PDB file of C-alpha atoms and ligand atoms in Angstrom:
ATOM      1  CA  MET A1040      95.361 134.264 142.466  1.00  0.00           C
ATOM      2  CA  ARG A1041      93.646 131.330 140.751  1.00  0.00           C
ATOM      3  CA  SER A1042      96.181 128.676 139.896  1.00  0.00           C
ATOM      4  CA  LYS A1043      96.194 124.972 138.972  1.00  0.00           C
ATOM      5  CA  PHE A1044      98.253 122.262 137.328  1.00  0.00           C
ATOM      6  CA  LYS A1045      96.609 120.504 134.367  1.00  0.00           C
ATOM      7  CA  GLY A1046      98.946 117.519 134.353  1.00  0.00           C
ATOM      8  CA  PRO A1047     102.389 119.090 133.878  1.00  0.00           C
ATOM      9  CA  ILE A1048     100.965 122.402 132.633  1.00  0.00           C
ATOM     10  CA  LEU A1049     100.649 125.347 135.011  1.00  0.00           C
ATOM     11  CA  GLN A1050      97.571 127.514 134.569  1.00  0.00           C
ATOM     12  CA  ARG A1051      97.037 130.849 136.371  1.00  0.00           C
ATOM     13  CA  ARG A1052      94.456 133.629 136.532  1.00  0.00           C
ATOM     14  CA  ASN A1053      92.067 133.571 133.573  1.00  0.00           C
ATOM     15  CA  GLN A1054      93.902 130.622 131.924  1.00  0.00           C
ATOM     16  CA  VAL A1055      92.617 128.137 134.505  1.00  0.00           C
ATOM     17  CA  ASP A1056      90.273 125.546 132.928  1.00  0.00           C
ATOM     18  CA  PRO A1057      87.168 124.560 134.837  1.00  0.00           C
ATOM     19  CA  GLY A1058      87.076 120.986 136.192  1.00  0.00           C
ATOM     20  CA  THR A1059      89.787 118.349 135.980  1.00  0.00           C
ATOM     21  CA  THR A1060      90.952 115.854 133.353  1.00  0.00           C
ATOM     22  CA  ASP A1061      89.595 112.960 135.414  1.00  0.00           C
ATOM     23  CA  GLN A1062      86.291 114.717 135.753  1.00  0.00           C
ATOM     24  CA  ARG A1063      86.068 115.196 131.991  1.00  0.00           C
ATOM     25  CA  LEU A1064      86.955 111.520 131.461  1.00  0.00           C
ATOM     26  CA  LEU A1065      84.439 110.153 133.925  1.00  0.00           C
ATOM     27  CA  ASP A1066      81.621 112.665 133.980  1.00  0.00           C
ATOM     28  CA  SER A1067      80.319 112.525 130.434  1.00  0.00           C
ATOM     29  CA  ARG A1068      80.311 110.324 127.361  1.00  0.00           C
ATOM     30  CA  GLY A1069      81.427 113.225 125.153  1.00  0.00           C
ATOM     31  CA  GLU A1070      81.363 113.435 121.389  1.00  0.00           C
ATOM     32  CA  GLY A1071      82.864 110.838 119.074  1.00  0.00           C
ATOM     33  CA  ASN A1072      84.676 113.157 116.663  1.00  0.00           C
ATOM     34  CA  TRP A1073      87.937 113.079 118.574  1.00  0.00           C
ATOM     35  CA  VAL A1074      88.622 109.487 117.456  1.00  0.00           C
ATOM     36  CA  HIS A1075      89.263 110.894 113.996  1.00  0.00           C
ATOM     37  CA  THR A1076      91.877 113.380 115.133  1.00  0.00           C
ATOM     38  CA  ASP A1077      95.591 112.938 114.468  1.00  0.00           C
ATOM     39  CA  PRO A1078      96.703 112.512 118.094  1.00  0.00           C
ATOM     40  CA  TRP A1079      94.305 109.601 118.434  1.00  0.00           C
ATOM     41  CA  ARG A1080      95.499 108.168 115.104  1.00  0.00           C
ATOM     42  CA  VAL A1081      99.055 108.200 116.437  1.00  0.00           C
ATOM     43  CA  LEU A1082      97.942 105.886 119.234  1.00  0.00           C
ATOM     44  CA  ARG A1083      96.353 103.548 116.713  1.00  0.00           C
ATOM     45  CA  MET A1084      99.549 103.571 114.634  1.00  0.00           C
ATOM     46  CA  GLN A1085     101.534 102.805 117.744  1.00  0.00           C
ATOM     47  CA  ALA A1086      99.121  99.995 118.614  1.00  0.00           C
ATOM     48  CA  GLU A1087      99.570  98.477 115.146  1.00  0.00           C
ATOM     49  CA  LEU A1088     103.335  98.458 115.536  1.00  0.00           C
ATOM     50  CA  VAL A1089     103.034  96.924 119.004  1.00  0.00           C
ATOM     51  CA  GLU A1090     100.582  94.246 117.770  1.00  0.00           C
ATOM     52  CA  GLY A1091     102.741  93.460 114.748  1.00  0.00           C
ATOM     53  CA  PHE A1092     105.960  93.197 116.738  1.00  0.00           C
ATOM     54  CA  GLY A1093     104.166  91.068 119.333  1.00  0.00           C
ATOM     55  CA  ALA A1094     102.735  88.669 116.751  1.00  0.00           C
ATOM     56  CA  LEU A1095     105.963  88.229 114.797  1.00  0.00           C
ATOM     57  CA  ALA A1096     108.781  88.578 117.309  1.00  0.00           C
ATOM     58  CA  GLU A1097     109.409  84.828 117.538  1.00  0.00           C
ATOM     59  CA  LEU A1098     108.817  83.966 113.917  1.00  0.00           C
ATOM     60  CA  GLY A1099     112.328  82.772 113.145  1.00  0.00           C
ATOM     61  CA  PRO A1100     113.821  83.050 109.650  1.00  0.00           C
ATOM     62  CA  ALA A1101     111.191  84.258 107.210  1.00  0.00           C
ATOM     63  CA  ILE A1102     110.860  85.201 103.560  1.00  0.00           C
ATOM     64  CA  ALA A1103     108.224  87.523 102.155  1.00  0.00           C
ATOM     65  CA  VAL A1104     106.504  86.514  98.927  1.00  0.00           C
ATOM     66  CA  PHE A1105     104.813  89.269  96.937  1.00  0.00           C
ATOM     67  CA  GLY A1106     102.794  89.278  93.758  1.00  0.00           C
ATOM     68  CA  SER A1107      99.536  90.206  92.131  1.00  0.00           C
ATOM     69  CA  ALA A1108      96.286  89.943  94.038  1.00  0.00           C
ATOM     70  CA  ARG A1109      94.572  89.421  90.699  1.00  0.00           C
ATOM     71  CA  LEU A1110      96.192  86.307  89.234  1.00  0.00           C
ATOM     72  CA  ALA A1111      93.493  83.742  88.430  1.00  0.00           C
ATOM     73  CA  ALA A1112      93.663  80.311  90.028  1.00  0.00           C
ATOM     74  CA  ASP A1113      94.815  78.652  86.787  1.00  0.00           C
ATOM     75  CA  ASN A1114      97.619  81.159  86.118  1.00  0.00           C
ATOM     76  CA  PRO A1115     100.960  79.298  86.008  1.00  0.00           C
ATOM     77  CA  TRP A1116     102.540  81.895  88.296  1.00  0.00           C
ATOM     78  CA  ARG A1117     100.052  80.814  90.970  1.00  0.00           C
ATOM     79  CA  ALA A1118     101.433  77.274  90.785  1.00  0.00           C
ATOM     80  CA  ALA A1119     104.974  78.661  90.974  1.00  0.00           C
ATOM     81  CA  ALA A1120     104.077  80.780  94.020  1.00  0.00           C
ATOM     82  CA  GLU A1121     102.628  77.717  95.718  1.00  0.00           C
ATOM     83  CA  THR A1122     105.824  75.785  95.033  1.00  0.00           C
ATOM     84  CA  VAL A1123     107.919  78.635  96.430  1.00  0.00           C
ATOM     85  CA  GLY A1124     105.762  78.722  99.570  1.00  0.00           C
ATOM     86  CA  ARG A1125     106.080  74.986 100.016  1.00  0.00           C
ATOM     87  CA  ARG A1126     109.814  74.851  99.341  1.00  0.00           C
ATOM     88  CA  LEU A1127     110.568  77.766 101.649  1.00  0.00           C
ATOM     89  CA  ALA A1128     108.582  76.052 104.405  1.00  0.00           C
ATOM     90  CA  GLU A1129     110.439  72.779 103.793  1.00  0.00           C
ATOM     91  CA  GLU A1130     113.698  74.691 104.188  1.00  0.00           C
ATOM     92  CA  GLY A1131     112.567  76.028 107.553  1.00  0.00           C
ATOM     93  CA  PHE A1132     111.468  79.507 106.540  1.00  0.00           C
ATOM     94  CA  ALA A1133     108.230  81.103 107.621  1.00  0.00           C
ATOM     95  CA  VAL A1134     106.427  82.577 104.609  1.00  0.00           C
ATOM     96  CA  ILE A1135     105.005  86.087 104.916  1.00  0.00           C
ATOM     97  CA  THR A1136     102.567  87.489 102.357  1.00  0.00           C
ATOM     98  CA  GLY A1137     100.060  90.309 102.190  1.00  0.00           C
ATOM     99  CA  GLY A1138      97.429  87.732 103.118  1.00  0.00           C
ATOM    100  CA  GLY A1139      95.313  88.513 100.068  1.00  0.00           C
ATOM    101  CA  PRO A1140      94.207  86.534  97.010  1.00  0.00           C
ATOM    102  CA  GLY A1141      96.230  85.625  93.903  1.00  0.00           C
ATOM    103  CA  ALA A1142      99.942  84.965  94.276  1.00  0.00           C
ATOM    104  CA  MET A1143      99.739  85.655  98.021  1.00  0.00           C
ATOM    105  CA  GLU A1144      97.137  82.971  98.550  1.00  0.00           C
ATOM    106  CA  SER A1145      99.164  80.425  96.597  1.00  0.00           C
ATOM    107  CA  ALA A1146     102.335  81.101  98.571  1.00  0.00           C
ATOM    108  CA  ASN A1147     100.385  80.800 101.830  1.00  0.00           C
ATOM    109  CA  LYS A1148      98.805  77.551 100.623  1.00  0.00           C
ATOM    110  CA  GLY A1149     102.165  76.014  99.776  1.00  0.00           C
ATOM    111  CA  ALA A1150     103.623  77.002 103.129  1.00  0.00           C
ATOM    112  CA  SER A1151     100.626  75.901 105.167  1.00  0.00           C
ATOM    113  CA  GLU A1152     100.213  72.545 103.447  1.00  0.00           C
ATOM    114  CA  ALA A1153     103.923  71.849 103.962  1.00  0.00           C
ATOM    115  CA  GLY A1154     103.436  72.368 107.698  1.00  0.00           C
ATOM    116  CA  GLY A1155     105.345  75.643 107.743  1.00  0.00           C
ATOM    117  CA  VAL A1156     104.435  78.940 109.325  1.00  0.00           C
ATOM    118  CA  SER A1157     102.141  80.743 106.902  1.00  0.00           C
ATOM    119  CA  VAL A1158     101.798  84.416 107.752  1.00  0.00           C
ATOM    120  CA  GLY A1159      99.465  87.005 106.233  1.00  0.00           C
ATOM    121  CA  LEU A1160      99.824  90.720 106.879  1.00  0.00           C
ATOM    122  CA  GLY A1161      96.520  92.057 105.628  1.00  0.00           C
ATOM    123  CA  ILE A1162      95.547  95.623 104.911  1.00  0.00           C
ATOM    124  CA  GLU A1163      92.246  97.412 105.328  1.00  0.00           C
ATOM    125  CA  LEU A1164      91.034  98.303 101.846  1.00  0.00           C
ATOM    126  CA  PRO A1165      87.922 100.109 100.575  1.00  0.00           C
ATOM    127  CA  TRP A1166      86.546  96.811  99.332  1.00  0.00           C
ATOM    128  CA  GLU A1167      86.089  93.521 101.114  1.00  0.00           C
ATOM    129  CA  SER A1168      89.500  91.917 101.474  1.00  0.00           C
ATOM    130  CA  GLY A1169      90.282  89.902 104.597  1.00  0.00           C
ATOM    131  CA  LEU A1170      92.880  87.175 104.878  1.00  0.00           C
ATOM    132  CA  ASN A1171      92.997  84.186 102.579  1.00  0.00           C
ATOM    133  CA  GLU A1172      92.116  80.774 104.032  1.00  0.00           C
ATOM    134  CA  TRP A1173      95.746  79.583 104.054  1.00  0.00           C
ATOM    135  CA  VAL A1174      96.960  82.225 106.470  1.00  0.00           C
ATOM    136  CA  ASP A1175      97.714  80.531 109.796  1.00  0.00           C
ATOM    137  CA  VAL A1176      99.093  83.614 111.560  1.00  0.00           C
ATOM    138  CA  GLY A1177      97.336  86.767 110.482  1.00  0.00           C
ATOM    139  CA  VAL A1178      97.601  90.424 111.400  1.00  0.00           C
ATOM    140  CA  ASN A1179      95.350  92.967 109.740  1.00  0.00           C
ATOM    141  CA  PHE A1180      96.617  96.533 109.472  1.00  0.00           C
ATOM    142  CA  ARG A1181      94.910  99.879 109.004  1.00  0.00           C
ATOM    143  CA  TYR A1182      98.115 101.645 107.970  1.00  0.00           C
ATOM    144  CA  PHE A1183     100.279 100.631 105.032  1.00  0.00           C
ATOM    145  CA  PHE A1184     103.457 102.009 106.580  1.00  0.00           C
ATOM    146  CA  ALA A1185     103.073  99.892 109.734  1.00  0.00           C
ATOM    147  CA  ARG A1186     102.436  96.793 107.636  1.00  0.00           C
ATOM    148  CA  LYS A1187     105.434  97.517 105.411  1.00  0.00           C
ATOM    149  CA  THR A1188     107.646  97.837 108.459  1.00  0.00           C
ATOM    150  CA  MET A1189     106.681  94.268 109.409  1.00  0.00           C
ATOM    151  CA  PHE A1190     107.598  92.819 106.021  1.00  0.00           C
ATOM    152  CA  VAL A1191     111.025  94.360 106.076  1.00  0.00           C
ATOM    153  CA  LYS A1192     111.728  93.763 109.737  1.00  0.00           C
ATOM    154  CA  TYR A1193     110.710  90.095 109.831  1.00  0.00           C
ATOM    155  CA  ALA A1194     111.663  88.860 106.350  1.00  0.00           C
ATOM    156  CA  GLN A1195     115.256  88.120 105.410  1.00  0.00           C
ATOM    157  CA  GLY A1196     114.561  88.267 101.689  1.00  0.00           C
ATOM    158  CA  PHE A1197     111.846  88.954  99.139  1.00  0.00           C
ATOM    159  CA  VAL A1198     110.561  86.722  96.352  1.00  0.00           C
ATOM    160  CA  VAL A1199     108.518  88.829  93.971  1.00  0.00           C
ATOM    161  CA  PHE A1200     106.045  87.386  91.472  1.00  0.00           C
ATOM    162  CA  PRO A1201     104.462  89.358  88.641  1.00  0.00           C
ATOM    163  CA  GLY A1202     102.163  92.018  89.994  1.00  0.00           C
ATOM    164  CA  GLY A1203     100.732  95.482  89.660  1.00  0.00           C
ATOM    165  CA  VAL A1204     101.370  98.717  91.498  1.00  0.00           C
ATOM    166  CA  GLY A1205     101.148  97.106  94.944  1.00  0.00           C
ATOM    167  CA  THR A1206     103.864  94.642  94.045  1.00  0.00           C
ATOM    168  CA  LEU A1207     106.028  97.371  92.468  1.00  0.00           C
ATOM    169  CA  ASP A1208     105.650  99.445  95.623  1.00  0.00           C
ATOM    170  CA  GLU A1209     106.886  96.546  97.750  1.00  0.00           C
ATOM    171  CA  LEU A1210     109.723  95.760  95.352  1.00  0.00           C
ATOM    172  CA  PHE A1211     110.999  99.323  95.129  1.00  0.00           C
ATOM    173  CA  GLU A1212     110.688  99.925  98.832  1.00  0.00           C
ATOM    174  CA  ALA A1213     112.952  96.940  99.434  1.00  0.00           C
ATOM    175  CA  LEU A1214     115.365  98.087  96.741  1.00  0.00           C
ATOM    176  CA  THR A1215     115.501 101.575  98.249  1.00  0.00           C
ATOM    177  CA  LEU A1216     116.174 100.190 101.721  1.00  0.00           C
ATOM    178  CA  VAL A1217     118.958  97.954 100.388  1.00  0.00           C
ATOM    179  CA  GLN A1218     120.459 100.801  98.340  1.00  0.00           C
ATOM    180  CA  THR A1219     120.516 103.056 101.386  1.00  0.00           C
ATOM    181  CA  GLU A1220     121.861 100.214 103.567  1.00  0.00           C
ATOM    182  CA  LYS A1221     118.884 100.283 105.893  1.00  0.00           C
ATOM    183  CA  ILE A1222     118.684  96.552 105.284  1.00  0.00           C
ATOM    184  CA  THR A1223     121.687  94.393 104.440  1.00  0.00           C
ATOM    185  CA  ASP A1224     122.227  90.883 103.056  1.00  0.00           C
ATOM    186  CA  PHE A1225     118.729  90.984 101.645  1.00  0.00           C
ATOM    187  CA  PRO A1226     118.189  88.995  98.444  1.00  0.00           C
ATOM    188  CA  ILE A1227     115.439  90.199  96.113  1.00  0.00           C
ATOM    189  CA  VAL A1228     114.424  87.611  93.543  1.00  0.00           C
ATOM    190  CA  LEU A1229     112.042  88.401  90.705  1.00  0.00           C
ATOM    191  CA  VAL A1230     110.286  85.293  89.433  1.00  0.00           C
ATOM    192  CA  GLY A1231     108.930  85.559  85.883  1.00  0.00           C
ATOM    193  CA  ALA A1232     111.676  86.663  83.513  1.00  0.00           C
ATOM    194  CA  SER A1233     109.331  87.582  80.652  1.00  0.00           C
ATOM    195  CA  TYR A1234     107.249  89.779  82.962  1.00  0.00           C
ATOM    196  CA  TRP A1235     110.120  91.647  84.610  1.00  0.00           C
ATOM    197  CA  ARG A1236     112.604  91.937  81.760  1.00  0.00           C
ATOM    198  CA  GLY A1237     110.995  95.042  80.270  1.00  0.00           C
ATOM    199  CA  LEU A1238     111.272  96.860  83.596  1.00  0.00           C
ATOM    200  CA  LEU A1239     114.912  95.860  84.050  1.00  0.00           C
ATOM    201  CA  ASP A1240     115.684  96.870  80.458  1.00  0.00           C
ATOM    202  CA  TRP A1241     114.145 100.278  81.129  1.00  0.00           C
ATOM    203  CA  MET A1242     116.122 100.658  84.348  1.00  0.00           C
ATOM    204  CA  ARG A1243     119.325  99.814  82.504  1.00  0.00           C
ATOM    205  CA  GLY A1244     118.599 101.742  79.322  1.00  0.00           C
ATOM    206  CA  THR A1245     117.052 104.832  80.895  1.00  0.00           C
ATOM    207  CA  GLN A1246     117.956 105.084  84.579  1.00  0.00           C
ATOM    208  CA  LEU A1247     121.477 103.703  84.419  1.00  0.00           C
ATOM    209  CA  ALA A1248     122.160 105.646  81.228  1.00  0.00           C
ATOM    210  CA  ALA A1249     120.979 108.862  82.888  1.00  0.00           C
ATOM    211  CA  GLY A1250     123.073 108.145  85.957  1.00  0.00           C
ATOM    212  CA  THR A1251     120.105 108.038  88.339  1.00  0.00           C
ATOM    213  CA  ILE A1252     120.975 104.524  89.485  1.00  0.00           C
ATOM    214  CA  SER A1253     124.185 102.510  89.651  1.00  0.00           C
ATOM    215  CA  GLU A1254     125.119  99.169  88.175  1.00  0.00           C
ATOM    216  CA  VAL A1255     125.150  97.753  91.691  1.00  0.00           C
ATOM    217  CA  ASP A1256     121.468  98.605  92.099  1.00  0.00           C
ATOM    218  CA  LEU A1257     120.635  96.469  89.088  1.00  0.00           C
ATOM    219  CA  ASP A1258     122.876  93.682  90.346  1.00  0.00           C
ATOM    220  CA  ARG A1259     120.732  93.478  93.457  1.00  0.00           C
ATOM    221  CA  LEU A1260     117.752  92.230  91.466  1.00  0.00           C
ATOM    222  CA  ILE A1261     117.951  88.532  90.663  1.00  0.00           C
ATOM    223  CA  LEU A1262     115.797  87.526  87.716  1.00  0.00           C
ATOM    224  CA  THR A1263     114.732  83.905  87.266  1.00  0.00           C
ATOM    225  CA  ASP A1264     112.026  81.517  86.146  1.00  0.00           C
ATOM    226  CA  ASP A1265     113.405  78.785  88.332  1.00  0.00           C
ATOM    227  CA  VAL A1266     111.692  78.614  91.718  1.00  0.00           C
ATOM    228  CA  GLU A1267     114.471  76.382  93.035  1.00  0.00           C
ATOM    229  CA  GLU A1268     116.939  79.159  92.291  1.00  0.00           C
ATOM    230  CA  ALA A1269     114.743  81.600  94.196  1.00  0.00           C
ATOM    231  CA  VAL A1270     114.715  79.292  97.218  1.00  0.00           C
ATOM    232  CA  ALA A1271     118.442  78.568  96.900  1.00  0.00           C
ATOM    233  CA  ARG A1272     119.232  82.324  96.972  1.00  0.00           C
ATOM    234  CA  MET A1273     117.347  82.615 100.262  1.00  0.00           C
ATOM    235  CA  ILE A1274     119.157  79.630 101.756  1.00  0.00           C
ATOM    236  CA  THR A1275     122.535  81.014 100.694  1.00  0.00           C
ATOM    237  CA  ALA A1276     121.761  84.403 102.226  1.00  0.00           C
ATOM    238  CA  ARG A1277     120.698  82.714 105.472  1.00  0.00           C
ATOM    239  CA  GLU A1278     123.914  80.675 105.595  1.00  0.00           C
ATOM    240  CA  GLU A1279     126.097  83.693 104.830  1.00  0.00           C
ATOM    241  CA  GLY A1280     124.265  85.709 107.475  1.00  0.00           C
ATOM    242  CA  SER A1281     124.806  83.016 110.106  1.00  0.00           C
ATOM    243  CA  HIS A1282     128.597  83.124 109.533  1.00  0.00           C
ATOM    244  CA  ARG A1283     128.813  86.794 110.379  1.00  0.00           C
TER     245      ARG A1283
HETATM  246  C1  LIG B1079      92.394  93.091  94.255  1.00  0.00           C
HETATM  247  C2  LIG B1079      91.647  92.340  95.316  1.00  0.00           C
HETATM  248  C3  LIG B1079      92.012  92.285  96.604  1.00  0.00           C
HETATM  249  C4  LIG B1079      93.241  92.957  97.107  1.00  0.00           C
HETATM  250  N1  LIG B1079      93.577  92.484  98.408  1.00  0.00           N
HETATM  251  C5  LIG B1079      94.791  92.597  98.934  1.00  0.00           C
HETATM  252  N2  LIG B1079      94.997  92.024 100.128  1.00  0.00           N
HETATM  253  C6  LIG B1079      96.222  92.080 100.686  1.00  0.00           C
HETATM  254  N3  LIG B1079      97.282  92.675 100.110  1.00  0.00           N
HETATM  255  C7  LIG B1079      97.089  93.272  98.922  1.00  0.00           C
HETATM  256  C8  LIG B1079      95.854  93.280  98.295  1.00  0.00           C
HETATM  257  N4  LIG B1079      95.971  93.957  97.147  1.00  0.00           N
HETATM  258  C9  LIG B1079      97.247  94.367  97.059  1.00  0.00           C
HETATM  259  N5  LIG B1079      97.950  93.940  98.124  1.00  0.00           N
HETATM  260  C10 LIG B1079      99.392  94.159  98.378  1.00  0.00           C
HETATM  261  O1  LIG B1079     100.040  94.618  97.192  1.00  0.00           O
HETATM  262  C11 LIG B1079     100.602  93.510  96.486  1.00  0.00           C
HETATM  263  C12 LIG B1079      99.757  93.140  95.296  1.00  0.00           C
HETATM  264  O2  LIG B1079      99.299  94.292  94.672  1.00  0.00           O
HETATM  265  P1  LIG B1079      99.079  94.257  93.102  1.00  0.00           P
HETATM  266  O3  LIG B1079      98.691  95.652  92.765  1.00  0.00           O
HETATM  267  O4  LIG B1079      97.998  93.246  92.838  1.00  0.00           O
HETATM  268  O5  LIG B1079     100.383  93.867  92.516  1.00  0.00           O
HETATM  269  C13 LIG B1079     100.637  92.311  97.405  1.00  0.00           C
HETATM  270  O6  LIG B1079     101.948  91.773  97.537  1.00  0.00           O
HETATM  271  C14 LIG B1079     100.059  92.830  98.720  1.00  0.00           C
HETATM  272  O7  LIG B1079     101.012  92.991  99.732  1.00  0.00           O
HETATM  273  C15 LIG B1079      90.432  91.610  94.898  1.00  0.00           C
HETATM  274  O8  LIG B1079      90.765  90.611  94.008  1.00  0.00           O
END
C-alpha cells in the first residue's frame, strides 16, 4: 500500500501526493499568485503586529493625537496640535499620530522639536502618503486593524482634533473600547468645542434620548478649546494610574 506523511497529514493509496514539500519549495520558482491568498495575508498581518509591538514595546507613557489630514498649514487647529505635541513631550509623554499631514504633522512637529519621542503609525493608502518629516519613530502598516491595535495598546489617552471620517473612526473605536471596558482609565479629549459640539448635541438629543447610549458614555468625552486642559487631563490620568 502506498503511504506517506505530508507533515502531520497521513496520505494512503491514491491520496498520496507526488514529491515532497521540500522538493516543491526548492525545485521550482513557482507562480506568484499565492502571495495574494488569505493564508499568506495572515502571515503578513502577523508580521505587522510583531513589527509594531517590537518598535513600540519600550515607548513609555504615550498619548495619541488624532485629527484631519487635510487641515492647511495656517489653520489655527494646526497651531493648537503643535502646542499639544510640544506640551505632551515636555511632560514626558511620547506622542503617537497617524504619521500623515495636517493635524498629525503638527503634533509630531511639536513633539519632535521639544525633544520628545515623536511616533508616526502610517497606513498604506491608494495615493502617495508616507510619513511626515517630523516622525522620528515610524512604522508603516498595510492593515488598518493592526495599526489601530498599536494606537490603543501604546497610548494611555487620546487627544482628538477636528477631522473627517478617519478621525471619527479613531474616536469612536476608542469610545467603544472604553464603553466595553476593553481599555480603562483612558481619557478622550476633543479639542475644538465649536467643531465637536454639534456631534455631542446629536448624541445627547438623539442617541441618549433613544436609549442607545448612556449618560456615562457622554461623560467620557471631554470637550475643550484649552490645550493646557487637554494635557492636564492626560497628566491626571497618568498619576491616577500610577497609584493603582
Ligand atoms: C488626505 C491626504 C493624506 C492622508 N494620509 C494619511 N496618513 C496617515 N493617516 C491618515 C491619513 N489620512 C487619514 N489618516 C488617519 O485618519 C485620521 C485623519 O483622517 P481624516 O479623515 O482626515 O479625519 C488620522 O488621525 C489618521 O490616523 C492627503 O492630504
